Amino acid sequence: MTPPRTQQIPVVVLAGFLGSGKTTLLNHLLRNRAGTRIGVIVNDFGSIEIDAMTVAGQVGSTVSLGNGCLCCAVDASELDTFLETLTRPSARLDLIVIEASGLAEPQELVRMLLASENPHILYGGLVEVVDAAEFDGVRERHPEIDRHLAVADLVVLNKTDRVGEAERERLRATVAELSAPAAVISAVHGRIDPELLFDPALRPDGEEKTRQLTFEDLLREEGHDHDDHVGHLHAAYESVDFTSDVPLDPRRFIAFLDSRPEGLYRIKGFADFGAGDRDNRYALHAVGRFLRFVPQPWARGEQRLTQLVLIGAGIDAEALRAGLTACCAEPGPETPDAETERAMWGVLRYVQQEPELEDVQQEPELEDVQQEPELEDVQQEPGPEDVQQEPGPEDVREEAAAEA
């Protein structure tokens, strides 16, 4: 089996109503990115792009979508136009964050990403930010927040310092019920551990030493928002490690993934399916309800192990380890038989097909890249008559499952 030839960049959608703290959380990620190169697509609402200007000083590759609402696009083509710029190898990005407007429909953004034909992107999850202090009021004015929470992969209950302990527990229980099975974590000033969303990028030693001084470096030198908060932020979630030198049974493992418990947000690592595919290990990327396997050839002499990390909030570590141990296969044939091949079908359903070489467009030269449009060139926000009827959460889930 041929592994994908293109590197895929996770795309995280950051959503929430106006005032929930999305931009504050994004700025926190940018200041604590640990060398990870983050591209930002800002989708603002309003004639003055205050949010875009706030972020623009911290990111070299910021694309503003102007004052139009991205969710009003008919299909994924407009979003792909901006993603193309950030996913070119010359941009050398590790992660893309789309900060949605407070009035954008997050399920539309997810739909666009899952329908995108860009081979360089990988769905990285929908993160919904909720203002704990104003939740009841926002829910009264915007009852659609229930629908937004229902399609979220991770919910950040922000500004919890502004409510008492009893109120905080009530809000957490309400949000958890509305967003199940998504993970729910509490935060103050949008501070969450970046490793909850992405893995720090590994750079050659010389590369980081010769790079230009960044805004992040200045903040770290001043002692802002860094080491003092690392331990506290990590305590908001749990991570479970699992390693086995016994291959996994494909059917049991897929059944385990299909029955993931509430609060489990992300799974990463590599799976060994033994006789199911002797040539490849399978890199696993799971975020919320999204699942993807990527076959990768074993290196010569490499020890064949399954190595997984499961990340979430309020999860039972021992139960997860026991469930994974039960997925280990009994000794079987060295070569795949018909039963083993049928068992692998469940895994192969989640392997993305690589496009043919002639279908992959050649990357344009830097001088061919269009410049970001000026504010006066950005199209006006479409009227209500141009907006398509919003789908329900059940339609999004069905489409997400079909795309996966």
XYZ file of C-alpha atoms in Angstrom:
404
model
C 0.000 0.000 0.000
C 1.388 3.366 -1.018
C 1.489 5.995 1.735
C 0.335 9.555 1.010
C 2.978 11.656 -0.708
C 1.835 15.028 0.594
C 2.236 16.461 4.081
C -1.085 17.375 5.631
C -1.553 20.382 7.919
C -4.216 20.220 10.652
C -6.865 22.938 10.384
C -8.568 23.893 13.654
C -11.822 25.883 13.649
C -12.090 28.258 16.609
C -15.709 29.309 17.118
C -17.870 31.055 19.688
C -20.221 33.997 20.038
C -18.942 37.563 20.188
C -17.205 38.255 23.492
C -16.572 34.610 24.344
C -12.802 35.088 24.151
C -11.832 33.470 20.833
C -9.239 36.103 19.949
C -7.800 36.005 23.473
C -7.410 32.232 23.213
C -5.842 32.537 19.753
C -3.344 35.135 20.965
C -2.459 32.809 23.841
C -1.743 29.986 21.378
C 0.432 32.274 19.265
C 2.464 33.368 22.284
C 2.974 29.812 23.488
C 3.372 27.967 20.211
C 6.693 26.271 21.170
C 8.203 26.763 17.723
C 5.083 25.649 15.862
C 4.419 27.801 12.796
C 0.751 28.813 12.854
C -1.116 30.332 9.949
C -4.304 32.219 10.757
C -7.431 32.809 8.734
C -9.500 35.506 10.427
C -13.204 35.734 9.626
C -14.432 38.944 11.233
C -17.911 40.378 11.519
C -18.331 44.123 11.242
C -16.959 46.965 9.152
C -13.885 47.531 11.369
C -11.627 44.503 11.626
C -10.406 45.006 15.170
C -9.803 41.280 15.691
C -7.815 40.994 12.473
C -5.585 43.921 13.422
C -5.019 42.465 16.884
C -3.748 39.201 15.463
C -1.948 40.625 12.422
C 0.933 41.950 14.502
C 1.788 38.449 15.717
C 1.544 36.240 12.631
C 3.500 36.547 9.421
C 0.859 34.806 7.306
C -2.482 36.293 8.332
C -5.290 36.177 5.785
C -8.289 38.381 6.483
C -11.582 37.417 4.852
C -12.954 40.934 5.287
C -16.338 41.811 6.747
C -18.275 39.070 4.938
C -19.439 35.951 6.758
C -17.540 32.884 5.581
C -20.401 30.531 6.316
C -22.434 32.168 3.548
C -20.194 30.658 0.840
C -21.974 28.275 -1.472
C -19.236 25.641 -1.402
C -15.664 25.059 -0.260
C -14.006 26.854 -3.183
C -13.687 30.264 -1.486
C -12.164 28.800 1.657
C -9.775 26.749 -0.447
C -8.512 29.929 -2.090
C -7.168 31.151 1.244
C -6.036 27.711 2.397
C -3.999 27.296 -0.797
C -1.788 30.227 0.190
C -1.122 28.882 3.690
C -0.593 25.240 2.696
C 2.047 25.802 0.032
C 5.343 24.169 1.085
C 7.038 27.560 0.831
C 4.874 28.806 3.728
C 6.304 26.017 5.947
C 3.362 26.064 8.348
C 2.575 23.340 10.888
C -0.961 24.358 11.845
C -3.778 26.539 10.532
C -6.389 28.130 12.782
C -9.616 29.572 11.400
C -11.050 32.072 13.845
C -14.725 32.255 12.973
C -16.909 35.273 13.507
C -19.120 35.334 16.556
C -22.078 35.058 14.192
C -20.633 32.391 11.891
C -22.170 28.932 11.767
C -19.434 26.501 12.832
C -21.063 23.516 11.129
C -20.724 25.346 7.803
C -16.993 25.786 8.353
C -16.656 22.094 9.214
C -18.653 21.177 6.119
C -16.333 23.260 3.941
C -13.198 21.683 5.379
C -14.495 18.141 4.995
C -15.610 18.882 1.428
C -12.335 20.583 0.492
C -10.296 19.025 -2.295
C -7.054 20.500 -0.947
C -4.802 17.442 -0.354
C -2.596 19.377 2.072
C -5.156 19.899 4.862
C -6.425 17.639 7.614
C -9.415 18.397 9.814
C -8.085 19.382 13.239
C -11.314 19.796 15.191
C -13.989 22.339 16.049
C -13.250 24.218 19.282
C -16.220 26.138 20.703
C -15.410 28.885 23.236
C -18.149 29.681 25.773
C -18.331 32.685 28.129
C -19.157 31.223 31.547
C -20.237 34.578 32.975
C -22.683 35.314 30.145
C -23.725 31.815 29.091
C -27.345 31.994 30.255
C -27.851 35.388 28.640
C -26.241 34.338 25.379
C -28.331 31.183 25.328
C -31.497 33.240 25.793
C -30.589 35.664 22.986
C -29.094 33.003 20.724
C -30.737 29.615 21.319
C -28.738 28.274 18.368
C -25.768 27.983 20.730
C -27.206 24.575 21.685
C -26.775 23.490 18.089
C -23.224 24.862 17.975
C -22.271 22.910 21.085
C -23.806 19.734 19.667
C -21.298 19.676 16.774
C -18.209 20.780 18.768
C -15.257 18.453 19.301
C -13.876 20.447 22.257
C -15.602 23.063 24.418
C -13.603 25.684 26.322
C -15.643 27.083 29.220
C -13.869 30.429 29.417
C -13.880 33.195 32.067
C -14.601 30.734 34.883
C -12.931 33.132 37.323
C -16.004 35.373 37.036
C -18.432 32.824 38.504
C -18.587 31.015 41.846
C -17.740 27.355 42.301
C -21.355 26.142 42.466
C -22.293 28.143 39.370
C -19.206 26.860 37.578
C -20.174 23.243 38.236
C -23.745 23.912 37.078
C -22.522 25.497 33.857
C -20.034 22.716 33.222
C -22.746 20.079 33.638
C -25.091 21.957 31.295
C -22.440 22.465 28.628
C -21.281 18.844 28.900
C -24.849 17.636 28.388
C -25.341 19.853 25.333
C -21.996 18.962 23.760
C -21.721 15.237 24.593
C -19.548 13.375 23.813
C -17.145 16.320 23.380
C -14.518 17.137 26.011
C -15.149 20.214 28.179
C -12.306 22.107 29.853
C -12.351 25.255 31.985
C -10.137 28.269 31.275
C -9.361 31.799 32.471
C -8.404 34.493 29.928
C -8.453 31.847 27.187
C -5.400 30.073 28.585
C -5.333 26.408 27.581
C -2.363 24.127 27.053
C -1.477 24.341 23.317
C -0.581 20.642 23.343
C -4.257 19.912 23.827
C -4.768 21.103 20.227
C -1.486 20.343 18.483
C 1.941 18.793 18.918
C 4.981 21.104 19.106
C 6.949 21.070 15.866
C 10.442 19.633 15.909
C 12.974 21.877 14.178
C 16.639 21.322 13.320
C 18.834 22.878 15.993
C 20.331 25.472 13.685
C 17.013 26.609 12.288
C 15.622 28.055 15.495
C 18.951 29.674 16.377
C 19.150 31.635 13.122
C 15.535 32.744 12.867
C 14.345 36.313 13.350
C 13.344 37.481 16.823
C 9.571 37.106 17.186
C 6.820 38.658 19.265
C 6.657 35.371 21.161
C 10.308 35.710 22.181
C 9.744 39.214 23.544
C 6.788 38.064 25.624
C 8.782 35.155 27.018
C 11.690 37.451 27.963
C 9.260 39.680 29.837
C 7.897 36.645 31.680
C 4.383 36.883 30.314
C 2.009 33.922 30.245
C 4.530 31.089 29.942
C 6.245 28.788 32.429
C 4.198 29.918 35.428
C 1.049 28.557 33.829
C 2.295 25.343 32.210
C 1.588 23.015 35.119
C -1.751 24.607 35.878
C -2.914 24.431 32.258
C -1.889 20.815 31.856
C -3.963 19.908 34.910
C -7.127 20.832 32.977
C -6.930 17.626 30.942
C -5.487 14.105 31.082
C -3.318 12.144 28.669
C -3.070 8.360 28.567
C -0.120 6.526 26.981
C -0.435 3.025 25.556
C 2.371 0.893 24.113
C 2.185 -2.731 22.980
C 4.506 -5.063 21.094
C 1.519 -7.286 20.292
C -0.270 -6.301 17.056
C -3.802 -4.964 17.261
C -6.810 -6.847 15.961
C -8.310 -4.484 13.333
C -11.939 -5.303 14.124
C -11.532 -4.888 17.868
C -9.619 -1.649 17.473
C -12.224 -0.106 15.161
C -14.937 -1.180 17.620
C -12.964 0.549 20.398
C -12.700 3.749 18.328
C -16.395 3.632 17.457
C -17.311 3.490 21.153
C -14.994 6.220 22.416
C -16.130 7.528 25.819
C -17.289 11.065 26.493
C -14.509 13.549 27.179
C -11.971 11.901 24.852
C -10.899 14.679 22.485
C -7.813 13.524 20.591
C -5.964 10.282 19.788
C -2.570 10.248 18.090
C 0.173 7.720 17.457
C 0.824 4.593 15.432
C -0.917 1.233 15.215
C 0.612 -2.116 14.226
C -1.911 -4.481 12.647
C 0.537 -7.358 12.251
C -0.452 -9.741 9.461
C -3.105 -7.237 8.350
C -0.330 -5.192 6.735
C 3.245 -6.344 7.289
C 4.700 -3.482 5.244
C 3.159 -0.506 7.049
C 2.381 0.947 10.410
C -0.715 3.151 10.541
C -0.455 6.723 11.815
C -3.685 7.551 13.627
C -5.302 10.982 13.764
C -8.605 11.205 15.663
C -10.245 14.456 16.765
C -13.731 14.318 18.215
C -15.805 12.296 15.772
C -13.212 12.548 12.974
C -10.879 9.608 12.276
C -8.087 9.154 9.746
C -5.405 6.477 9.226
C -2.247 7.055 7.182
C -0.165 3.973 6.248
C 3.600 4.527 6.583
C 6.316 1.999 5.665
C 8.194 0.426 8.547
C 11.836 1.465 8.685
C 14.362 -1.330 8.289
C 15.100 -2.830 11.697
C 12.445 -0.708 13.439
C 10.797 -2.363 16.419
C 7.154 -3.014 15.611
C 5.058 -1.394 18.298
C 1.665 0.201 18.743
C 2.201 3.566 20.432
C -0.825 5.734 21.192
C -1.609 8.834 23.236
C -5.207 9.598 24.209
C -6.078 13.128 25.366
C -9.265 14.337 27.017
C -10.984 15.685 30.108
C -12.654 13.563 32.773
C -11.538 10.296 31.163
C -10.894 6.986 32.933
C -7.253 6.151 32.207
C -7.381 2.572 33.472
C -10.556 1.792 31.536
C -8.991 3.140 28.343
C -5.830 1.072 28.814
C -7.918 -2.019 29.527
C -9.965 -1.414 26.392
C -6.846 -1.072 24.265
C -5.255 -4.161 25.796
C -8.371 -6.098 24.819
C -7.756 -5.001 21.218
C -4.476 -6.933 21.041
C -4.664 -9.893 18.679
C -4.008 -13.529 19.503
C -1.067 -15.199 17.730
C -2.005 -15.851 14.121
C -0.568 -16.530 10.675
C 2.454 -14.570 9.507
C 0.795 -13.922 6.141
C -2.699 -12.447 5.819
C -5.533 -14.875 5.160
C -8.997 -14.004 3.849
C -10.345 -13.333 7.347
C -7.486 -10.950 8.173
C -7.973 -9.062 4.924
C -11.691 -8.657 5.632
C -10.871 -7.393 9.125
C -8.661 -4.664 7.610
C -11.544 -3.254 5.590
C -12.741 -1.346 8.644
C -9.346 0.375 8.893
C -9.030 1.065 5.177
C -12.341 2.939 5.214
C -10.522 5.698 7.073
C -7.485 5.884 4.794
C -7.604 8.918 2.525
C -6.900 8.138 -1.092
C -3.963 10.040 -2.550
C -4.817 11.984 -5.741
C -3.148 10.980 -8.964
C -0.001 12.900 -9.868
C -1.606 14.559 -12.875
C -4.399 15.870 -10.632
C -2.002 17.643 -8.244
C -1.399 21.227 -9.283
C 2.154 22.439 -9.307
C 2.929 25.016 -6.646
C 3.186 28.515 -8.162
C 6.273 30.624 -7.753
C 6.261 33.178 -4.960
C 5.831 36.047 -7.419
C 2.614 34.428 -8.654
C 0.972 34.450 -5.217
C -1.776 37.025 -5.032
C -1.441 39.695 -2.434
C -4.006 39.984 0.348
C -6.843 42.260 -0.830
C -7.190 45.727 0.607
C -10.192 46.389 2.811
C -11.954 48.379 0.069
C -11.559 45.430 -2.324
C -13.309 42.962 -0.033
C -16.833 42.081 -1.105
C -19.693 43.319 0.980
C -21.474 40.941 3.294
C -24.239 39.072 1.396
C -27.851 39.814 2.211
C -30.159 37.358 3.946
C -31.577 36.273 0.596
C -28.135 34.972 -0.432
C -27.636 32.802 2.644
C -28.407 29.127 2.235
C -30.679 27.349 4.682
C -28.611 26.167 7.637
C -28.330 22.376 8.054
C -29.040 20.672 11.362
C -26.330 18.971 13.458
C -27.495 15.557 12.331
C -26.814 16.517 8.703
C -23.303 17.652 9.587
C -22.546 14.434 11.425
C -23.779 12.347 8.472
C -21.701 14.345 6.008
C -18.632 14.223 8.290
C -18.972 10.442 8.582
C -19.362 10.114 4.800
C -16.280 12.267 4.161
C -14.220 10.298 6.698
